[in-house]
Each structure stands twice: as structure tokens, then as C-alpha cells.
């Protein structure tokens, strides 16, 4: 790896700065959420007391109570029989927040049976009803033949004080029309069969009747009843005994539930910025809802400087990261009129339909009601993360600048190293002879010192080469004389005539031969000293302890494979060299890792059978050939294709040599363990080996 790349990787360590900042933000976010939750609980308790005092005397809508929810109008309605000006109407999606009636079992198939839906609203003076019947085309009333088949709607209104006067009868109205358009209700008396019943108009109850789609729709206006009143209606087809009536519940009538503007105004002073409070009846209906805007409005993009743009981008990324590491929030509708009290969490994070995350808590209110208070987490993160977002943005720019500086510095170092390499290459020829001198360097850094050391080394090698050349000349001279003496003595020996001359020549040859022997023995002794080996001393050690510790070390150093040790933890005594046994295990495990796929299993097993120890290494992976041409324990032999290239086949040779040193043997075989195909190498060592 080049120096540039090494310094680039080292510069990436500076990314620990934003990582540490993120960890700080996460811890700060958690601490702020805990603190904000406690403050939110205290604030919700105060608001619950205020709401309880203000809601004294208001009737409570208990669970399982049938109700009609009345929306508060922010704009006046145009009484024309259409729903485009009603709250919640979405022209693009043709959506209308209808309240459906509970249909009997025989009417559950809404694709064929008529269904009843409605919506209610109030402007604090009038009560408006929008009623729609689906899957039943209207049949209009014929005044000349009142007994003929026609559609009609009956309304019942039960005053809020009926409990004080049980004999009071609910007011009733009958709505029917001979044609689409403007309609007026007539007073209706249930049980009265006189001809005049249903003919007295009540002009306070009026509206418009229209055919819509596969049914009809009626928009009504009537005086707003007092709080706690009950209202019900029934769509009937008069004159057809087989036609079922479609109505709200009639015993009891649904109670009218609406938001209390005066209660919402009283909640506002006790709320902080970025909060939403809701007062909920036991049945889940929202009777008060108030929201406060966040402290800071989003800035205009054109007014931001480039650095501020980077800071805002960093802050948005920071928000996304914090939300990613936050606990998973529960889903809560942001603008619904009714909540499911059974699934509503007591506290914690909730997510609205617009993906905004809020911190929520709830408190009980007098009368069985519940106050739900929410705090926007974006507000909290803005407070905690705006400054840190600026720090992260600036640190990112600093990191980029430092990385460029480091790369430039690495380029300068690479140029100096390349220059030193060229100078060293020019000093030595292809035969390894020193042909020149290396110039020194005046730099005081490590590279300058390295060049000076190279220059000194080149000078010393040059001197050593001169010494070797002179040594060879001296050795040649020393060998030439005894050889010449032996040669001349042998030549003269063949021409000698007397025994004295022959003895003289033989003595001179023996003396020269002894000289040669002394020279060669000296060279052999020097070679033995230069090539001496450290012989391992044998000692008694615990093979199980060594194997277990080695397996733990392999697992800690290699997270891409699974290492298992099967065998005793201690008590296996062996006479030998623990260092060599560790080296044996290293070679076997390295061989196993090379042929084991990622996340594969490697098992190291130690067993004691009779008078011998069996140490085996099993690895998942490719199998050995059935009939290999050569032994895999021979040098420079490799019969499997591993993950690393360039196998020299020396590892298993070392394993065999160490096994021989301990008096054992090694063998390899294909094996399957727990339906896992692989190869097992087993080393068998006699227990009594000394």
C-alpha cells in the first residue's frame, strides 16, 4: 500500500469527530427527552386540573356510548345540499370524514345493501347535518298519493334535561319532498295516525335534498340544541314493508359531542411552544384541542449564506440520524376526532400522519376524561442540535481541508522516497556490486536520517566487498601453496631412487595435506556457526490448556469464521515443546481458514484414546481429491484450491516435522459433521513419548 493511501486511511480517523458528536447528540437527545417528558407530565397535570375545573357540569360520554360528533365551523356553510364546503372535504381525493351507522348483520354487504353516513357541524348558532344514503336511489313523495312508496327521514331530538323530567318526549321531525331541492321539515308525532300528522311545517328545520351517485344526500339546518342533547334519525322507505329502515341507534339516541371553544381558550395560556393538547372523553371523542406554533419559523433559503446552507443540511441529517436511533414511535393520528383509548400509549414517542415525531403523555381529568399533551421533538432537537449542527458542518470542512493537506504531504514524501530509491538503484549494479557512493542528506527528519544510514551502509558494503575480494585472493594464495607442494611431491616421488628421498617427498605431501585439512575444517566450523539452529527443549505441559487458549485467540483474531473447541479444559499432560505445538496448530488453522468459506465452522478437537492423544482440526470447505498423485505433506505440494493464491505447500510439511519431533503422525481425510462437508487433519501423539 502506498504512503498516500496509508495517510488517506489515517486521515479517515478524523471522522471520529462527527461520530463522537453524533454519540453526544444521541445521549443529549435521550437526556432531553427524559427531562422533557417529566416537564410534560407536570405541565399535563396542571392542564388536567384546569380542564377538570372548567368541565364541571358537562355530561360525560362514557365508553360504548353512541354519539354524533359535531365539528366546529371556521367558515360559514352554504346550505345547498352539497358537501364541498364541509370540514375535511378533499376535492382531489373526493374524501369526506363520514360517520357511519352501525348496520345490522343483514346489511353488512355494503356493495348491495343501503348504508347510512353522516357528518355534523355547528357555527354555535345552528346545527348542520349532512346525511347520505348509498345503494338506494331516492323515490320522492307524491302529495296526491301519500300512501305510495317514497323515501323520508325522521329526526328525534332529546333535550339535555330529560333526566330531570322523564315524561318529556323528544322532539320529532319528518323530512320528505316531492322533488330534489329545498325541503322543510314537518312536526312528527310517533304513534299518531291522523291525517294531519306530518303536515305542520317547522321552518326552523330546512335544507336541500339531492340525488348523488347511487343514492341521495340531504343537508339540514336546525337550531343548535343545548350541550348534552341527543339526536337521532332514520331513513325509511314508506309503503314497502320489505324495505328495512336505516337509522342511528334509537334507544338511547346518540349524544351530541362537540369541541368546547371556551375550554380550548383556557388551555392555551398553560401551553408552551410546539405543543398540542387534547381533552378526550372516555369514549375517545376529542372535546377540546389546542396547538401552539414552534418558536422558530423555517428560514428563507435565499437569505442563507453557503456556510448556513451546509449547517442546515447537517442539522437535517442529524435529525434523520437521531430519529433512526430513537425508539420506534407509536402511530397517532394528528387531526382525528376520535382516538382509540385501548391502543393509546400512556407516554413516549408517537408519530403523526405527516411523519413528525412527538413526545406524548396523558393525565386523567375529573369526570373520567383524559388529557393528552404532546411536545414536538423537532423543537427539542432544534434547541440541542443547532449549535452542534454548526460544529459538525465546520468540522466537515476542516476534515476535507486536512485530508487535502495530508494528501499533498504524502505526495511530497512519496517524491522524496522515490528519489532515494533512484539514488540507491544507481549505487548497485545488476550483479549486486557497489559501483558508486550514495550522497548524504541535510534533512533532519526520518527520511533524511534514512538516506544518511543508506549512505553509511553503502560505504560499509563497499568495504565489505573489498574485504571479500581480498579474502578470496588470500584464500587462493593459501590453498595454492599446499596444492603445489602436494603436486610437486607426488611428481618427485615417482622419480626418486632412494628410500630416503621417497620418505622426504611423502612427508612434504602429508604436511601439505594437513594444511589443507586445517583450512577446510576452519571453513566448515565457520559455516556451522553461521547456520546454527535453536533446538527446542522438551518439557511437561498441559496440551488441553494450550489448545483451548489457542482456540480462543483464533476466535478473537478472526471474526469471519466460527471456532469451536471440543475437548477437556485441562489435565492432558504431554512431554514436548508447547511452542512447537502452538506452531503446529497455527499451520493447521491457517490451512483451514484458507479453505473455509466466510462464516464457516472450524472445529478443534482433542481426545485421549488408550495410550495416545488425538488432536484434530476440522474445517468446512472443499474436499481433498479421492486419489491424489502426491502426498499433501510433501514440500511444495498443494492439492486444493484455497482463497489465497501462491501455495508453496510448506505448512503441512512443518506440521509433519513437528509431529515427528513428538513421535507422532499426521493424516488427512474427507469428513462430514452434522451434515457439513469438510476436511479433517488429525495428529496422533503417543502419551508416553519422551
XYZ file of C-alpha atoms in Angstrom:
690
model
C 0.000 0.000 0.000
C 1.418 3.373 -0.990
C 2.170 6.084 1.516
C -0.545 8.258 0.000
C -3.137 5.599 0.604
C -1.900 4.937 4.120
C -2.118 8.612 5.068
C -5.540 8.858 3.425
C -6.769 5.959 5.539
C -5.197 7.569 8.602
C -6.984 10.831 7.800
C -10.284 8.958 7.862
C -9.754 8.590 11.606
C -10.775 12.219 11.845
C -14.275 11.025 11.053
C -14.316 10.055 14.718
C -15.006 13.732 15.404
C -18.525 13.753 13.855
C -19.098 10.205 15.173
C -18.328 11.377 18.697
C -20.580 14.366 18.067
C -23.385 12.046 16.983
C -22.955 9.942 20.125
C -23.105 13.115 22.176
C -26.265 14.223 20.379
C -27.892 10.819 20.942
C -27.091 10.924 24.653
C -28.197 14.550 24.824
C -31.405 13.705 22.964
C -32.155 10.881 25.396
C -31.468 13.104 28.398
C -33.572 15.912 26.950
C -36.413 13.514 26.183
C -36.397 12.242 29.761
C -36.308 15.775 31.123
C -38.922 16.982 28.635
C -41.148 14.012 29.471
C -41.021 14.852 33.163
C -41.763 18.514 32.449
C -44.527 17.429 30.105
C -46.053 15.294 32.854
C -46.007 18.226 35.289
C -47.494 20.521 32.663
C -50.155 17.946 31.738
C -51.083 17.619 35.421
C -51.659 21.381 35.666
C -53.657 21.439 32.447
C -55.692 18.448 33.653
C -56.634 20.354 36.807
C -57.628 23.381 34.717
C -59.664 21.229 32.323
C -61.327 19.436 35.235
C -62.412 22.707 36.817
C -63.760 24.037 33.517
C -65.571 20.821 32.572
C -67.572 20.584 35.800
C -71.232 20.096 34.945
C -70.532 18.900 31.406
C -72.030 15.473 30.679
C -69.503 12.680 30.225
C -69.615 10.475 27.145
C -68.884 7.039 28.533
C -67.300 4.230 26.575
C -69.598 2.217 24.302
C -71.943 5.238 24.131
C -73.371 6.014 20.723
C -72.516 9.576 19.717
C -72.646 12.055 16.867
C -69.538 14.212 16.661
C -70.174 17.864 15.776
C -67.363 19.778 14.055
C -66.793 23.468 14.803
C -67.007 25.552 11.655
C -64.309 28.085 10.866
C -66.164 29.281 7.736
C -69.934 29.554 7.178
C -71.665 26.806 5.219
C -73.584 27.340 2.013
C -76.822 25.398 2.510
C -77.110 23.892 -0.995
C -77.167 20.131 -0.405
C -73.530 19.537 -1.442
C -70.529 18.652 0.741
C -67.669 20.552 -0.895
C -67.670 23.279 1.800
C -67.811 20.900 4.780
C -64.772 20.387 7.078
C -62.349 17.725 5.881
C -63.551 17.650 2.277
C -60.717 16.857 -0.136
C -61.580 17.582 -3.742
C -58.523 15.741 -5.128
C -59.239 12.511 -3.272
C -63.017 13.001 -3.001
C -62.652 12.319 0.693
C -65.286 13.161 3.275
C -64.966 12.295 7.002
C -68.303 10.493 7.301
C -69.567 8.925 10.496
C -71.122 5.553 9.576
C -74.087 3.984 11.293
C -73.748 0.580 12.919
C -75.525 -1.635 10.408
C -77.228 -4.886 11.403
C -75.767 -8.151 10.228
C -78.124 -8.428 7.289
C -76.837 -5.079 5.975
C -73.115 -5.773 6.244
C -72.713 -6.230 2.486
C -72.397 -2.525 1.672
C -71.947 -3.160 -2.044
C -75.619 -4.182 -2.327
C -77.424 -3.036 0.828
C -78.176 0.621 1.539
C -75.903 2.310 4.085
C -76.214 5.458 6.160
C -73.408 8.004 6.711
C -73.477 11.473 8.150
C -71.466 14.481 9.240
C -72.428 17.153 11.772
C -71.147 20.694 12.243
C -72.061 23.843 14.140
C -71.411 27.574 13.975
C -72.533 27.910 17.653
C -75.955 29.148 16.445
C -77.173 26.326 14.223
C -76.637 22.612 13.951
C -75.946 21.325 10.441
C -76.402 17.720 9.323
C -75.130 16.163 6.103
C -76.808 12.764 5.620
C -76.068 10.395 2.752
C -77.763 7.134 1.757
C -75.794 4.854 -0.553
C -77.014 1.953 -2.693
C -80.655 3.133 -2.744
C -81.960 5.507 -5.392
C -84.497 8.017 -3.972
C -88.251 7.697 -4.500
C -89.840 11.120 -3.933
C -93.074 11.843 -2.060
C -96.326 12.340 -4.023
C -98.638 14.669 -2.027
C -101.594 13.413 -4.024
C -100.879 9.792 -3.051
C -99.224 9.912 0.371
C -99.544 6.150 0.857
C -97.491 5.335 -2.192
C -93.837 4.296 -1.974
C -91.496 7.177 -1.081
C -88.335 7.962 0.947
C -88.472 10.009 4.125
C -86.215 10.951 7.011
C -87.341 11.174 10.640
C -85.316 13.145 13.227
C -85.532 12.862 17.003
C -84.079 15.407 19.402
C -83.946 14.628 23.095
C -83.249 17.686 25.299
C -80.337 17.569 27.718
C -82.624 17.841 30.789
C -84.759 14.777 30.147
C -83.321 13.038 33.221
C -84.928 15.748 35.334
C -88.247 15.267 33.539
C -88.589 11.636 32.393
C -92.068 12.291 30.966
C -90.722 14.799 28.453
C -90.969 13.464 24.905
C -88.200 14.076 22.349
C -88.995 16.447 19.507
C -89.523 14.752 16.163
C -89.489 15.963 12.573
C -90.366 14.365 9.277
C -88.460 15.292 6.110
C -89.798 14.296 2.679
C -90.015 16.084 -0.637
C -91.812 15.667 -3.957
C -88.676 16.693 -5.905
C -84.981 17.417 -5.362
C -84.184 20.828 -3.967
C -85.286 22.901 -0.998
C -87.045 20.997 1.812
C -88.731 21.920 5.108
C -89.299 19.542 7.973
C -92.730 18.955 9.428
C -93.556 18.178 13.007
C -93.907 14.436 13.541
C -95.721 12.679 16.383
C -94.839 8.979 16.649
C -97.913 6.797 17.065
C -100.303 9.488 15.751
C -102.229 8.074 12.768
C -104.277 11.144 11.955
C -104.087 12.636 8.515
C -102.723 15.899 9.883
C -99.655 14.204 11.392
C -96.547 15.248 9.494
C -98.230 18.218 7.786
C -97.359 21.079 10.162
C -94.174 22.671 8.814
C -91.340 23.780 11.107
C -89.385 26.347 9.100
C -86.513 26.295 11.578
C -85.569 22.873 10.195
C -84.829 23.204 6.494
C -82.309 22.098 3.905
C -81.682 20.637 0.464
C -82.250 17.123 -0.880
C -80.264 15.852 -3.899
C -79.642 12.624 -5.748
C -75.930 11.754 -5.511
C -74.288 8.807 -7.272
C -76.137 5.613 -6.398
C -78.124 7.214 -3.555
C -79.246 10.544 -2.183
C -77.896 13.264 0.111
C -79.656 15.655 2.482
C -78.180 18.794 4.040
C -80.189 20.164 7.012
C -80.054 23.187 9.273
C -81.762 23.315 12.681
C -81.374 25.371 15.856
C -78.371 24.342 17.928
C -79.578 22.202 20.868
C -78.057 22.641 24.350
C -74.989 20.692 25.438
C -75.687 17.080 26.302
C -78.653 16.737 23.971
C -79.250 13.565 21.997
C -80.086 13.399 18.314
C -81.049 10.509 16.070
C -82.504 9.978 12.610
C -83.873 7.182 10.492
C -84.058 6.866 6.704
C -87.227 4.990 5.814
C -88.908 3.823 2.622
C -92.605 4.346 3.311
C -95.044 1.966 1.676
C -92.691 -1.017 1.338
C -92.825 -3.483 4.180
C -89.766 -5.350 2.863
C -87.547 -2.283 2.904
C -85.504 -2.076 6.113
C -85.083 1.214 7.894
C -81.541 2.623 8.184
C -81.021 4.644 11.303
C -78.743 5.622 14.116
C -79.292 3.995 17.469
C -82.704 4.875 18.899
C -82.550 3.551 22.451
C -80.784 5.570 23.593
C -80.327 8.233 20.953
C -76.720 9.225 20.123
C -75.401 12.038 22.269
C -74.124 15.154 20.523
C -70.389 15.648 21.162
C -68.576 18.798 20.141
C -65.409 20.694 20.914
C -65.674 23.400 23.544
C -64.126 26.673 22.260
C -64.161 28.271 25.713
C -62.282 25.287 27.135
C -59.699 25.456 24.330
C -59.121 29.144 25.043
C -58.466 28.384 28.706
C -55.918 25.668 27.835
C -53.788 27.922 25.629
C -52.112 30.054 28.376
C -50.769 26.934 30.108
C -49.081 25.505 26.990
C -45.538 26.011 25.701
C -44.344 26.473 22.136
C -44.562 23.460 19.848
C -47.220 21.619 21.896
C -50.619 20.061 21.213
C -53.209 19.359 23.936
C -56.373 17.289 23.583
C -59.164 16.614 26.043
C -60.744 13.232 25.328
C -63.970 11.713 26.575
C -63.944 8.116 27.908
C -65.446 7.043 24.586
C -62.463 8.560 22.760
C -64.136 11.703 21.385
C -61.978 14.848 21.322
C -63.883 17.682 23.032
C -61.002 20.174 23.121
C -57.852 20.531 21.026
C -55.300 23.310 21.076
C -51.901 23.702 19.376
C -49.108 26.239 19.691
C -46.618 27.017 16.899
C -42.891 26.331 17.164
C -40.548 29.043 18.376
C -38.605 29.459 15.152
C -40.012 29.707 11.668
C -38.012 27.961 8.912
C -35.542 30.418 7.331
C -35.755 31.540 3.743
C -33.292 29.642 1.562
C -32.265 32.725 -0.416
C -31.312 34.519 2.798
C -28.815 31.831 3.884
C -25.083 32.000 3.339
C -23.247 28.939 1.898
C -21.990 28.028 5.375
C -25.509 28.321 6.800
C -26.801 26.081 3.994
C -24.212 23.442 4.969
C -25.183 23.859 8.629
C -28.888 23.361 7.868
C -28.118 20.308 5.732
C -26.031 18.908 8.612
C -28.856 19.611 11.037
C -31.378 17.826 8.814
C -29.045 14.832 8.522
C -28.629 14.972 12.282
C -32.409 14.906 12.756
C -32.669 11.874 10.490
C -29.906 10.039 12.373
C -31.394 10.845 15.771
C -34.829 9.655 14.653
C -33.207 6.475 13.275
C -31.675 5.629 16.667
C -34.728 6.686 18.692
C -37.189 4.065 19.961
C -39.852 3.180 17.423
C -42.778 5.554 17.999
C -46.416 4.527 18.055
C -48.697 5.858 15.310
C -51.168 8.551 16.341
C -53.469 10.470 14.012
C -52.809 14.187 14.194
C -56.239 15.525 13.174
C -58.757 12.914 14.187
C -61.951 13.462 16.103
C -61.731 10.190 17.981
C -58.888 8.151 19.475
C -58.834 4.501 20.434
C -58.292 4.656 24.176
C -57.323 0.977 24.289
C -54.326 1.436 21.961
C -53.317 4.907 23.129
C -49.924 4.644 24.907
C -49.563 6.185 28.339
C -46.384 8.065 27.386
C -43.477 8.014 24.983
C -42.855 8.787 21.326
C -45.694 8.956 18.796
C -45.643 9.560 15.054
C -48.288 11.629 13.266
C -49.552 11.015 9.762
C -47.155 13.673 8.384
C -44.156 11.670 9.796
C -43.471 14.218 12.524
C -42.397 12.703 15.850
C -43.846 13.924 19.147
C -43.307 13.228 22.826
C -46.646 12.366 24.440
C -48.058 11.933 27.920
C -51.576 11.721 29.289
C -53.240 12.596 32.581
C -56.691 11.715 33.947
C -59.233 14.535 34.248
C -62.243 14.784 36.545
C -65.265 13.009 35.103
C -63.324 10.131 33.540
C -61.849 12.252 30.772
C -58.201 12.160 29.673
C -55.842 14.989 28.775
C -53.269 14.127 26.082
C -50.331 16.551 25.821
C -47.718 16.322 23.036
C -44.385 18.105 22.523
C -42.734 18.317 19.096
C -39.331 16.600 19.093
C -38.185 18.844 16.241
C -38.395 21.697 18.725
C -36.186 19.816 21.201
C -33.702 18.799 18.519
C -33.528 22.367 17.244
C -32.525 23.516 20.712
C -29.966 20.736 21.234
C -28.684 20.293 17.708
C -28.467 23.740 16.086
C -25.124 24.561 17.660
C -23.829 21.037 17.204
C -25.010 21.059 13.597
C -22.864 24.131 13.060
C -19.930 22.365 14.735
C -20.385 19.278 12.554
C -20.582 21.404 9.398
C -17.402 23.270 10.301
C -15.632 20.078 11.335
C -16.593 18.523 7.970
C -14.937 21.411 6.127
C -11.884 21.118 8.378
C -11.685 17.377 7.728
C -11.795 17.947 3.965
C -9.070 20.587 4.233
C -6.867 18.414 6.433
C -7.338 15.465 4.082
C -6.110 17.577 1.156
C -3.125 18.754 3.217
C -2.296 15.170 4.187
C -2.534 14.022 0.575
C -0.191 16.834 -0.510
C 2.200 15.958 2.285
C 2.028 12.292 1.285
C 2.836 13.255 -2.325
C 5.894 15.190 -1.145
C 7.042 12.242 0.971
C 6.468 9.856 -1.933
C 8.634 12.081 -4.173
C 11.455 12.061 -1.616
C 11.225 8.287 -1.197
C 11.237 7.783 -4.980
C 14.318 10.000 -5.263
C 16.033 7.966 -2.545
C 15.077 4.751 -4.360
C 16.618 6.007 -7.615
C 19.792 7.003 -5.795
C 20.072 3.572 -4.161
C 19.444 1.830 -7.503
C 22.203 3.890 -9.120
C 24.673 2.776 -6.438
C 24.338 -1.009 -7.068
C 24.583 -2.783 -10.434
C 22.610 -5.804 -11.558
C 25.232 -8.199 -10.147
C 24.942 -6.647 -6.686
C 28.322 -4.857 -6.789
C 28.685 -1.394 -5.284
C 29.566 0.907 -8.180
C 29.164 4.294 -6.573
C 28.554 6.269 -3.426
C 25.205 7.437 -2.096
C 25.043 11.146 -1.358
C 24.068 12.207 2.146
C 21.074 14.367 3.037
C 20.884 17.580 5.002
C 17.269 16.997 6.073
C 16.807 16.443 9.788
C 13.693 14.287 9.572
C 13.468 10.499 9.474
C 13.807 10.320 5.689
C 16.988 12.367 5.855
C 18.354 10.083 8.556
C 17.338 7.060 6.469
C 19.264 8.403 3.461
C 22.323 9.015 5.626
C 22.075 5.477 7.012
C 21.782 4.131 3.458
C 24.906 6.104 2.527
C 26.775 4.644 5.508
C 25.518 1.159 4.654
C 26.658 1.558 1.042
C 30.132 2.598 2.235
C 30.311 -0.359 4.618
C 29.094 -2.794 1.958
C 31.694 -1.418 -0.421
C 34.374 -2.026 2.170
C 32.985 -5.488 2.895
C 33.049 -6.338 -0.815
C 36.704 -5.267 -0.958
C 37.329 -7.458 2.056
C 35.646 -10.430 0.354
C 37.691 -9.864 -2.798
C 40.917 -9.705 -0.784
C 39.781 -12.718 1.257
C 39.291 -14.768 -1.903
C 42.765 -13.774 -3.086
C 44.261 -14.689 0.261
C 42.351 -17.984 0.346
C 43.507 -18.764 -3.195
C 47.043 -17.986 -2.171
C 46.798 -20.139 0.956
C 45.368 -23.086 -0.992
C 47.738 -22.709 -3.924
C 50.876 -23.362 -1.892
C 49.811 -26.685 -0.237
C 48.371 -27.927 -3.516
C 51.577 -27.059 -5.311
C 53.602 -28.814 -2.628
C 51.477 -31.953 -2.867
C 51.683 -31.944 -6.651
C 55.441 -31.449 -6.798
C 55.991 -34.041 -4.071
C 53.982 -36.625 -5.955
C 55.862 -35.857 -9.200
C 59.242 -36.105 -7.488
C 58.135 -39.253 -5.673
C 57.790 -41.054 -8.978
C 61.387 -40.145 -9.920
C 63.047 -40.779 -6.582
C 65.578 -43.625 -6.385
C 66.302 -43.983 -2.703
C 64.023 -44.674 0.243
C 65.206 -41.523 1.980
C 64.117 -39.350 -0.944
C 60.707 -41.057 -1.111
C 60.194 -40.581 2.661
C 61.129 -36.944 2.314
C 58.631 -36.345 -0.505
C 55.884 -38.287 1.303
C 56.424 -36.215 4.441
C 56.247 -32.988 2.468
C 52.945 -34.139 0.826
C 51.494 -35.193 4.205
C 52.373 -31.816 5.689
C 50.678 -30.007 2.796
C 47.621 -32.259 3.100
C 47.352 -31.487 6.810
C 47.486 -27.816 5.938
C 44.570 -28.256 3.515
C 42.597 -30.181 6.167
C 43.050 -27.395 8.667
C 41.841 -24.783 6.147
C 38.719 -26.784 5.226
C 37.859 -27.608 8.870
C 38.071 -23.923 9.688
C 35.681 -23.034 6.852
C 33.224 -25.823 7.904
C 33.300 -24.693 11.508
C 32.564 -21.098 10.449
C 29.673 -22.340 8.297
C 28.248 -24.330 11.229
C 28.481 -21.259 13.453
C 26.673 -19.106 10.849
C 23.942 -21.725 10.263
C 23.352 -22.892 13.849
C 19.821 -23.835 14.945
C 17.997 -23.349 18.246
C 16.978 -26.830 19.331
C 13.716 -26.922 21.276
C 13.947 -28.317 24.816
C 11.294 -30.815 25.870
C 9.151 -30.163 28.944
C 5.917 -31.394 30.515
C 2.959 -29.169 29.655
C -0.879 -29.310 29.561
C -1.886 -29.878 25.929
C -5.592 -29.180 26.666
C -4.828 -25.798 28.218
C -2.573 -24.824 25.283
C -5.199 -25.920 22.729
C -8.071 -24.114 24.493
C -6.157 -20.839 24.808
C -5.051 -21.041 21.188
C -8.674 -21.575 20.054
C -9.831 -18.500 21.999
C -7.056 -16.485 20.383
C -8.067 -17.671 16.893
C -11.710 -16.629 17.511
C -10.734 -13.193 18.814
C -8.468 -12.562 15.815
C -10.865 -13.873 13.144
C -14.484 -12.695 13.264
C -15.295 -14.167 9.832
C -15.198 -17.818 10.977
C -16.707 -19.773 13.849
C -14.170 -21.609 16.033
C -15.256 -24.398 18.370
C -13.078 -26.303 20.817
C -14.233 -29.789 21.731
C -12.291 -31.476 24.483
C -11.160 -31.214 28.106
C -10.080 -27.860 29.508
C -7.098 -29.296 31.416
C -5.472 -32.497 32.604
C -3.789 -33.664 29.354
C -0.055 -33.842 30.145
C 2.429 -34.195 27.278
C 6.214 -34.137 27.146
C 7.386 -31.942 24.322
C 7.573 -28.314 23.235
C 4.439 -26.154 23.768
C 5.826 -23.544 21.340
C 6.139 -26.134 18.583
C 2.619 -27.448 19.309
C 1.231 -23.914 19.010
C 3.130 -23.575 15.716
C 1.571 -26.868 14.579
C -1.918 -25.595 15.451
C -1.187 -22.289 13.695
C -0.295 -24.083 10.460
C -3.371 -26.324 10.596
C -5.732 -23.446 11.425
C -4.193 -21.207 8.748
C -4.702 -24.026 6.251
C -8.330 -24.482 7.456
C -9.126 -20.767 7.300
C -7.815 -20.607 3.746
C -10.285 -23.274 2.562
C -13.270 -22.362 4.788
C -15.963 -20.026 3.400
C -16.910 -16.890 5.275
C -18.882 -17.576 8.478
C -17.933 -21.237 8.089
C -17.192 -23.507 11.048
C -13.746 -24.690 12.206
C -13.671 -27.300 14.985
C -10.563 -28.065 17.050
C -10.931 -31.323 18.962
C -8.683 -33.050 21.497
C -9.348 -36.646 22.546
C -7.432 -39.210 24.567
C -7.767 -42.775 23.329
C -5.856 -45.594 25.045
C -2.175 -44.504 25.205
C -2.278 -41.709 22.681
C -3.670 -38.205 22.137
C -5.645 -37.251 19.029
C -5.585 -33.576 18.091
C -7.783 -32.796 15.049
C -8.772 -29.676 13.096
C -11.979 -29.946 11.018
C -12.938 -27.221 8.547
C -15.964 -26.736 6.355
C -14.984 -26.352 2.714
C -13.711 -28.070 -0.413
C -12.777 -31.734 -0.169
C -9.495 -33.488 -0.834
C -9.207 -35.457 -4.092
C -10.020 -39.133 -3.782
C -6.729 -40.372 -5.227
C -4.072 -37.639 -5.016
C -0.952 -38.255 -7.102
C 1.411 -36.974 -4.394
C 1.364 -36.716 -0.641
C -0.021 -33.425 0.622
C 2.647 -33.445 3.364
C 5.468 -33.299 0.839
C 7.199 -29.962 0.240
C 5.853 -27.658 -2.451
C 2.589 -29.667 -2.766
C -0.971 -28.241 -2.645
C -3.957 -30.265 -3.938
C -6.856 -27.934 -3.007
C -7.732 -24.520 -4.381
C -7.926 -22.070 -1.498
C -8.844 -18.427 -1.110
C -5.227 -17.252 -1.201
C -3.055 -17.630 -4.280
C 0.533 -18.929 -4.406
C 0.519 -22.011 -2.140
C 4.053 -23.310 -1.542
C 2.910 -26.376 0.390
C 5.374 -25.814 3.237
C 2.831 -25.518 6.079
C 1.819 -29.182 6.178
C 5.476 -30.212 5.853
C 6.192 -28.248 9.026
C 3.220 -29.960 10.685
C 4.655 -33.373 9.797
C 8.124 -32.417 11.057
C 6.712 -31.216 14.400
C 4.607 -34.365 14.692
C 7.721 -36.467 14.039
C 9.588 -34.481 16.696
C 6.914 -35.541 19.220
C 6.920 -39.137 17.974
C 3.526 -38.852 16.316
C 1.961 -38.979 12.890
C -0.430 -36.795 10.892
C -3.135 -37.776 8.424
C -5.911 -36.064 6.443
C -9.317 -37.293 5.303
C -12.647 -36.022 3.992
C -15.349 -35.988 6.652
C -18.940 -34.851 7.289
C -20.034 -33.487 10.675
C -23.648 -32.502 11.320
C -24.394 -32.568 7.577
C -21.423 -30.237 6.967
C -18.910 -31.466 4.382
C -15.271 -30.710 5.004
C -11.745 -31.973 5.689
C -10.229 -33.208 8.958
C -6.488 -33.168 9.775
C -5.608 -35.407 12.739
C -2.328 -35.530 14.640
C -1.815 -38.655 16.779
C 0.874 -38.448 19.515
C 1.800 -41.255 21.916
C 1.019 -40.346 25.515
C 4.272 -41.921 26.809
C 6.546 -40.177 24.308
C 9.696 -38.753 25.906
